[in-house]
Amino acid sequence: MSHLLRGRQAGIQTDLSAGIFPELLDLDEIARYGVNSQTSALAFDPVQSLLAVGTNESRYGSGQVYIFGQGRVHAILRLPRKASVTTLRFCADKLLAADSKNEISLYSLETKQLLSSYTAPGSITAITTDPSLDWVFIGLQTGDVVIFDLERFGLAPLRLPNFWKERSPKSRLQPVVALELHPRDVGKLLIGYVEGAVIYSFKQNKPTIYFQYELPPGAPGGAATRETIDTLRHPKLTQALWHPTGTFVLTGHEDSSIVIWDLRDGRVVLARTLQDVNVNKPRGGGSSGPASRPLVKIAWCSKQNPDDTGLLIAGGSTPDFPSNGLTFLDLGLTPNYATSSWQIIGDHFANPKRQHMLPTPPHADVVDFCLFPHSSPHYAGSHDPIAILALLATGELVTMSFPTGHPIPAANQLHVSLSFVHPFPGQMSLASVEPSRWTAMKELPSRDPPLVRGGVEASHPRKRYEGRTILQMVHDDGTIRLWDPGHGDEIDNQSVVQADLAMVLGQLGRVEITNVSMASATGELAVGTRAGEVVVFRWGRNDGRASGGNGPAMSADGLTDITDRAEPSLQEGLLPLTLYKGPGGPVTALKMSDIGFLGVAFESGSIAIIDMRGPAVIYNISISSLLTQNKRRSVLGGHGNQEPRAQWPTVIEFGILSLDGDDYSSICCFVGINVGQVATFKLLPQPTGGYRVQYVGHTSHEERVILISPINIETGAGAYATQSAASRLASGFKVNGALVVVGPSSARIFKPASAKGAQKTWDDIICHSAAVVNFEGRAHALVGVFGDGSVRVFSLPAFKALGATRLRDNVDMSRLSEVLITESGFIFAWTGPSEIAVFNIWGNGKELPLSTDQLFHPEALIPPRPTISNLQWISGSQYVTPADMDLLIGGPDRPISKAMLERSRTDDLQRRGGPGSGPGGSSGVSGAGPAGGPPSQGQEEGYWAYMQRQINERTEKLNLVGDSMEQLQEQSAGWAKDVNKYVNQTKRKVILG
């Protein structure tokens, strides 16, 4: 009976939640954005133009593999068991993933399913593949190399032993640390061990040359100390790679030495670090410079001409740099090996054309990087790259142009999920924007063409909503990115709109943003910071004014014109409009209304209302001065000797409704306070065309306010300050409204400004987030997310419990206060530091659906593999083709692959049975085989019978070919005989006259 009493207390007789039943409440997970854990591996396929990202296992779940294409094209691949992804490789129509449990998983890009998995007989320490081969070479900690067949899903009979142990039998542990195939001769494999490197020839079935880096006494190397510089040293090898033409070999070592080797006799061409050259030669003095940081990864890049090269190096910097970042050495054209002296070749590597560090965030080391080649997947993925995707130790990503290193914004370049780690997000906010307004919000010009262009997005149903739910994601670098997450429907505008607050404020460090608010109708964006600054962005065209100095001075009311701080290259987009500096403290509440008013509140307790038509501050007052001491004592139970608590606003909302005692509707501003009061203000028009603000009163809610929602008590719809409602006020438009106010332990509904209304308290549980939700336009209810992970629905106005369900187990329970609920019934919840999930409240309990996007494009063919030059071939180089490699690795008894077997079976059935045959098909009389053959032949026969029949058919075809060749030989012999006879007759006639 208590719920009936609440309705009477609120003065609302209509049940606004009629038609909502408990069985309607269940969560459907419709989408997920971001990555579930720390990024651990990267791979890019320039042929299919797809990007793969792997993650680590953490408390948020097992590592996963994400594949991203153009727009919103994506797929999520799960590992067979819980582990971290360590390596990713694209192999034609497949993706290979190696994990921390030493298991290799092979996925199909066409079906997005797991094809096969293989557990290595030891710890995997290195992996290499080649686009032209069906083999993956796996280096083990024992020093052996096993080869896995990507088509037959099994080990090859060829296994390479530890060749370094053959050279140095006393060596105890020599794991494989690097593997790379020759860029032009696929028959040569470079194997890097801890003590040195080996080139293995598949044709000769033996190692052909060894490389071991040795530092004589007095040579500084990369990290010599006073104790070790006078000793003979062999720094451990960490990297091994080929020159793009295969002319030289490079090895990187743990002392940060970079050594270039000659392939003819295995001599050192040059040993250097990023700071010094000839570090392998003894020097006087008995001391060395500061030790360099370890080398993390090296890529030997080339331009369109493979002889025009450069080295991209992660690591190797000195300790005085803030981070172990990226360095590029532009080497230029490689000297002709046959005609150049040793001095010329050594100088080429010692004196690059240019050496510069690429900008990366300070105090964040680069642990991996991925290059974006223009078109070719060969040359170890380093041919003619256009961009770099760097992975930081924190798990964040940084995108840069190659080779300049200019930062590339993630907006519209990569999938929106990658923006969650580019850099990490801090908080999110939602706004319902009119579809026509959002469709028109596309930045001009687009910053750069997208780096990833593969895949085709699946079609989705079109759903009609009053507005598009636009997500405003705040990132740690001071950028705010706006994009449409959709409702599981077709998204017309998939672009990302970005506002760079750090650039506008001119702060190089990270700007800490506390609040974001966006107007639904106008697209104006307000951003508040912890420093007490509020910046307003407005959509428009850039007039081209250059940014000059600090801009205009601050006006008397604290507003500063910052229109000259727009990004010069942005022609149309979110442009900075004005800056407001508050009286003190961080911004605690912010609301941008649809009718041109901005409400701002600060931790100092002050509140300001700004008319954006000026802009001008039309109201500025401390909230504590409005709340009398007597009323505050009554709320606190009459303890007069208790010190007053600090007061600051937590929620600001604008509405248009009739206040208690008024027979007309007004533009109102409602302010919720941290100590429980709800203050009401009127915005009244003036004859001059402006507005003034009048304080009306306040009521006590006894606890911190987390939600203020004005509603129409006749329909339950929101009574927000919209442009359509404001335009009708002059004609006497009236809204009978009420406020729904929610705190952590209770909810109230009352008629503002000071009516008591009705109240509902929760039993021993805390409400973290709440919203008034619309059910199919027919009913409205209060939905809350509570501390036990439950989602509960209450009727309006009686607050009767209508049902409850639970959030998914993967939701981060520590961030329930950041859960957002939309008016249409969608929940946005964090599932990890860099991932959110989207749920539909009015669902059927469905899990996240699998992606139906098409990833693989069968007509995108892999270009032919580069081969050795004619001069190399003439000089005696033995060229091995990929077909030769299949024979050398797989042997003559290599079985037919499953794909070939299935294709052959299908072709045979179609040939013998026509279009009507096939599994489960019927053709002709029941029980008769196709074309008069035996019943179901080819469908019920065994494997060996099928193989025997195939061999017999191929033998018959070969016999026919043999007969044809014999007939051709006989005809050719007869023709030659006739020609000889004709020639002899002609000669005889000439001699006889």
PDB file of C-alpha atoms in Angstrom, residues 141-280:
ATOM      1  CA  GLN A 141      64.364 -22.645 -26.133  1.00  0.00           C
ATOM      2  CA  THR A 142      66.334 -25.840 -26.782  1.00  0.00           C
ATOM      3  CA  GLY A 143      67.781 -24.275 -29.942  1.00  0.00           C
ATOM      4  CA  ASP A 144      65.807 -26.529 -32.293  1.00  0.00           C
ATOM      5  CA  VAL A 145      63.560 -25.224 -35.069  1.00  0.00           C
ATOM      6  CA  VAL A 146      60.349 -27.120 -35.808  1.00  0.00           C
ATOM      7  CA  ILE A 147      58.188 -26.398 -38.842  1.00  0.00           C
ATOM      8  CA  PHE A 148      54.397 -26.468 -38.760  1.00  0.00           C
ATOM      9  CA  ASP A 149      52.284 -27.027 -41.883  1.00  0.00           C
ATOM     10  CA  LEU A 150      49.642 -24.320 -42.206  1.00  0.00           C
ATOM     11  CA  GLU A 151      47.629 -26.308 -44.739  1.00  0.00           C
ATOM     12  CA  ARG A 152      47.932 -29.863 -43.363  1.00  0.00           C
ATOM     13  CA  PHE A 153      47.854 -28.753 -39.700  1.00  0.00           C
ATOM     14  CA  GLY A 154      50.765 -30.923 -38.613  1.00  0.00           C
ATOM     15  CA  LEU A 155      54.512 -30.938 -38.106  1.00  0.00           C
ATOM     16  CA  ALA A 156      56.806 -31.257 -41.083  1.00  0.00           C
ATOM     17  CA  PRO A 157      59.265 -34.161 -41.149  1.00  0.00           C
ATOM     18  CA  LEU A 158      62.135 -31.666 -41.344  1.00  0.00           C
ATOM     19  CA  ARG A 159      63.438 -30.499 -37.972  1.00  0.00           C
ATOM     20  CA  LEU A 160      66.484 -28.255 -37.667  1.00  0.00           C
ATOM     21  CA  PRO A 161      68.769 -29.078 -34.740  1.00  0.00           C
ATOM     22  CA  ASN A 162      70.742 -26.625 -32.646  1.00  0.00           C
ATOM     23  CA  PHE A 163      73.492 -25.726 -35.125  1.00  0.00           C
ATOM     24  CA  TRP A 164      75.362 -23.556 -32.639  1.00  0.00           C
ATOM     25  CA  LYS A 165      75.775 -26.505 -30.330  1.00  0.00           C
ATOM     26  CA  GLU A 166      77.451 -28.345 -33.200  1.00  0.00           C
ATOM     27  CA  ARG A 167      79.925 -25.482 -33.453  1.00  0.00           C
ATOM     28  CA  SER A 168      80.336 -24.999 -29.697  1.00  0.00           C
ATOM     29  CA  PRO A 169      79.556 -28.301 -27.922  1.00  0.00           C
ATOM     30  CA  LYS A 170      80.383 -26.804 -24.518  1.00  0.00           C
ATOM     31  CA  SER A 171      77.526 -24.319 -24.765  1.00  0.00           C
ATOM     32  CA  ARG A 172      74.825 -25.244 -22.286  1.00  0.00           C
ATOM     33  CA  LEU A 173      71.719 -23.324 -23.317  1.00  0.00           C
ATOM     34  CA  GLN A 174      71.422 -21.826 -26.767  1.00  0.00           C
ATOM     35  CA  PRO A 175      67.778 -20.865 -27.400  1.00  0.00           C
ATOM     36  CA  VAL A 176      66.684 -19.469 -30.730  1.00  0.00           C
ATOM     37  CA  VAL A 177      66.115 -15.723 -30.314  1.00  0.00           C
ATOM     38  CA  ALA A 178      65.540 -14.687 -33.947  1.00  0.00           C
ATOM     39  CA  LEU A 179      64.350 -16.261 -37.194  1.00  0.00           C
ATOM     40  CA  GLU A 180      64.082 -14.605 -40.607  1.00  0.00           C
ATOM     41  CA  LEU A 181      63.984 -15.907 -44.173  1.00  0.00           C
ATOM     42  CA  HIS A 182      66.140 -14.356 -46.882  1.00  0.00           C
ATOM     43  CA  PRO A 183      64.108 -11.551 -48.516  1.00  0.00           C
ATOM     44  CA  ARG A 184      64.955 -12.756 -52.045  1.00  0.00           C
ATOM     45  CA  ASP A 185      66.092 -16.345 -51.660  1.00  0.00           C
ATOM     46  CA  VAL A 186      63.512 -18.270 -49.659  1.00  0.00           C
ATOM     47  CA  GLY A 187      65.893 -21.192 -49.421  1.00  0.00           C
ATOM     48  CA  LYS A 188      68.046 -19.459 -46.771  1.00  0.00           C
ATOM     49  CA  LEU A 189      67.058 -19.067 -43.131  1.00  0.00           C
ATOM     50  CA  LEU A 190      68.832 -16.737 -40.689  1.00  0.00           C
ATOM     51  CA  ILE A 191      68.812 -18.270 -37.204  1.00  0.00           C
ATOM     52  CA  GLY A 192      69.875 -16.188 -34.224  1.00  0.00           C
ATOM     53  CA  TYR A 193      71.112 -17.895 -31.067  1.00  0.00           C
ATOM     54  CA  VAL A 194      72.248 -16.304 -27.831  1.00  0.00           C
ATOM     55  CA  GLU A 195      75.933 -16.522 -28.774  1.00  0.00           C
ATOM     56  CA  GLY A 196      75.660 -15.820 -32.498  1.00  0.00           C
ATOM     57  CA  ALA A 197      73.816 -16.287 -35.775  1.00  0.00           C
ATOM     58  CA  VAL A 198      73.762 -18.944 -38.502  1.00  0.00           C
ATOM     59  CA  ILE A 199      72.611 -18.966 -42.111  1.00  0.00           C
ATOM     60  CA  TYR A 200      71.037 -22.306 -42.958  1.00  0.00           C
ATOM     61  CA  SER A 201      70.605 -23.435 -46.570  1.00  0.00           C
ATOM     62  CA  PHE A 202      67.641 -25.694 -47.280  1.00  0.00           C
ATOM     63  CA  LYS A 203      69.158 -26.635 -50.638  1.00  0.00           C
ATOM     64  CA  GLN A 204      72.424 -27.805 -49.085  1.00  0.00           C
ATOM     65  CA  ASN A 205      70.741 -28.958 -45.878  1.00  0.00           C
ATOM     66  CA  LYS A 206      73.455 -27.439 -43.697  1.00  0.00           C
ATOM     67  CA  PRO A 207      74.590 -24.139 -42.175  1.00  0.00           C
ATOM     68  CA  THR A 208      76.743 -22.165 -44.580  1.00  0.00           C
ATOM     69  CA  ILE A 209      78.162 -19.396 -42.389  1.00  0.00           C
ATOM     70  CA  TYR A 210      78.400 -18.446 -38.715  1.00  0.00           C
ATOM     71  CA  PHE A 211      78.492 -14.986 -37.099  1.00  0.00           C
ATOM     72  CA  GLN A 212      79.811 -14.341 -33.581  1.00  0.00           C
ATOM     73  CA  TYR A 213      80.349 -10.851 -32.201  1.00  0.00           C
ATOM     74  CA  GLU A 214      83.566 -10.511 -30.256  1.00  0.00           C
ATOM     75  CA  LEU A 215      84.879  -7.516 -28.357  1.00  0.00           C
ATOM     76  CA  PRO A 216      88.652  -7.602 -27.790  1.00  0.00           C
ATOM     77  CA  PRO A 217      90.175  -6.052 -24.658  1.00  0.00           C
ATOM     78  CA  GLY A 218      89.947  -2.261 -24.803  1.00  0.00           C
ATOM     79  CA  ALA A 219      86.913  -2.185 -27.130  1.00  0.00           C
ATOM     80  CA  PRO A 220      84.059  -0.229 -25.503  1.00  0.00           C
ATOM     81  CA  GLY A 221      81.128  -1.996 -27.133  1.00  0.00           C
ATOM     82  CA  GLY A 222      77.804  -0.612 -26.013  1.00  0.00           C
ATOM     83  CA  ALA A 223      77.890  -1.085 -22.261  1.00  0.00           C
ATOM     84  CA  ALA A 224      81.477  -1.596 -21.059  1.00  0.00           C
ATOM     85  CA  THR A 225      82.487  -0.835 -17.509  1.00  0.00           C
ATOM     86  CA  ARG A 226      85.900  -0.221 -15.972  1.00  0.00           C
ATOM     87  CA  GLU A 227      85.913  -3.816 -14.734  1.00  0.00           C
ATOM     88  CA  THR A 228      85.044  -5.441 -18.091  1.00  0.00           C
ATOM     89  CA  ILE A 229      86.573  -3.187 -20.749  1.00  0.00           C
ATOM     90  CA  ASP A 230      89.952  -4.904 -20.527  1.00  0.00           C
ATOM     91  CA  THR A 231      88.516  -8.407 -20.975  1.00  0.00           C
ATOM     92  CA  LEU A 232      87.461 -10.453 -23.999  1.00  0.00           C
ATOM     93  CA  ARG A 233      83.686 -10.323 -24.281  1.00  0.00           C
ATOM     94  CA  HIS A 234      80.937 -11.897 -26.394  1.00  0.00           C
ATOM     95  CA  PRO A 235      77.745  -9.843 -25.892  1.00  0.00           C
ATOM     96  CA  LYS A 236      74.594 -11.910 -26.170  1.00  0.00           C
ATOM     97  CA  LEU A 237      72.603 -11.649 -29.380  1.00  0.00           C
ATOM     98  CA  THR A 238      69.023 -10.329 -29.239  1.00  0.00           C
ATOM     99  CA  GLN A 239      68.243  -9.428 -32.884  1.00  0.00           C
ATOM    100  CA  ALA A 240      69.094 -10.880 -36.301  1.00  0.00           C
ATOM    101  CA  LEU A 241      67.752  -9.635 -39.639  1.00  0.00           C
ATOM    102  CA  TRP A 242      68.591  -9.299 -43.330  1.00  0.00           C
ATOM    103  CA  HIS A 243      69.332  -6.304 -45.474  1.00  0.00           C
ATOM    104  CA  PRO A 244      66.284  -5.824 -47.774  1.00  0.00           C
ATOM    105  CA  THR A 245      68.285  -7.190 -50.709  1.00  0.00           C
ATOM    106  CA  GLY A 246      69.974  -9.903 -48.661  1.00  0.00           C
ATOM    107  CA  THR A 247      73.429  -8.370 -49.179  1.00  0.00           C
ATOM    108  CA  PHE A 248      74.225  -7.964 -45.475  1.00  0.00           C
ATOM    109  CA  VAL A 249      73.123  -9.335 -42.123  1.00  0.00           C
ATOM    110  CA  LEU A 250      72.490  -7.230 -39.017  1.00  0.00           C
ATOM    111  CA  THR A 251      72.688  -8.476 -35.454  1.00  0.00           C
ATOM    112  CA  GLY A 252      71.689  -6.588 -32.302  1.00  0.00           C
ATOM    113  CA  HIS A 253      73.167  -7.407 -28.921  1.00  0.00           C
ATOM    114  CA  GLU A 254      72.339  -6.936 -25.275  1.00  0.00           C
ATOM    115  CA  ASP A 255      74.966  -4.204 -24.885  1.00  0.00           C
ATOM    116  CA  SER A 256      73.026  -2.200 -27.535  1.00  0.00           C
ATOM    117  CA  SER A 257      75.667  -2.890 -30.222  1.00  0.00           C
ATOM    118  CA  ILE A 258      74.448  -3.013 -33.825  1.00  0.00           C
ATOM    119  CA  VAL A 259      76.716  -5.129 -36.016  1.00  0.00           C
ATOM    120  CA  ILE A 260      76.661  -5.292 -39.834  1.00  0.00           C
ATOM    121  CA  TRP A 261      78.108  -8.502 -41.315  1.00  0.00           C
ATOM    122  CA  ASP A 262      79.400  -9.403 -44.772  1.00  0.00           C
ATOM    123  CA  LEU A 263      77.959 -12.629 -46.176  1.00  0.00           C
ATOM    124  CA  ARG A 264      80.991 -13.651 -48.207  1.00  0.00           C
ATOM    125  CA  ASP A 265      83.466 -14.304 -45.418  1.00  0.00           C
ATOM    126  CA  GLY A 266      81.493 -13.429 -42.270  1.00  0.00           C
ATOM    127  CA  ARG A 267      83.585 -10.391 -41.386  1.00  0.00           C
ATOM    128  CA  VAL A 268      82.294  -7.382 -39.454  1.00  0.00           C
ATOM    129  CA  VAL A 269      81.605  -4.451 -41.748  1.00  0.00           C
ATOM    130  CA  LEU A 270      80.765  -2.094 -38.876  1.00  0.00           C
ATOM    131  CA  ALA A 271      79.868  -2.317 -35.211  1.00  0.00           C
ATOM    132  CA  ARG A 272      78.136   0.713 -33.758  1.00  0.00           C
ATOM    133  CA  THR A 273      75.592   2.017 -31.292  1.00  0.00           C
ATOM    134  CA  LEU A 274      73.166   4.889 -31.757  1.00  0.00           C
ATOM    135  CA  GLN A 275      75.769   7.242 -30.313  1.00  0.00           C
ATOM    136  CA  ASP A 276      79.102   5.806 -31.450  1.00  0.00           C
ATOM    137  CA  VAL A 277      80.763   3.817 -34.266  1.00  0.00           C
ATOM    138  CA  ASN A 278      83.545   1.244 -34.438  1.00  0.00           C
ATOM    139  CA  VAL A 279      82.783   0.159 -30.901  1.00  0.00           C
ATOM    140  CA  ASN A 280      84.427  -3.210 -31.551  1.00  0.00           C
TER     141      ASN A 280
END
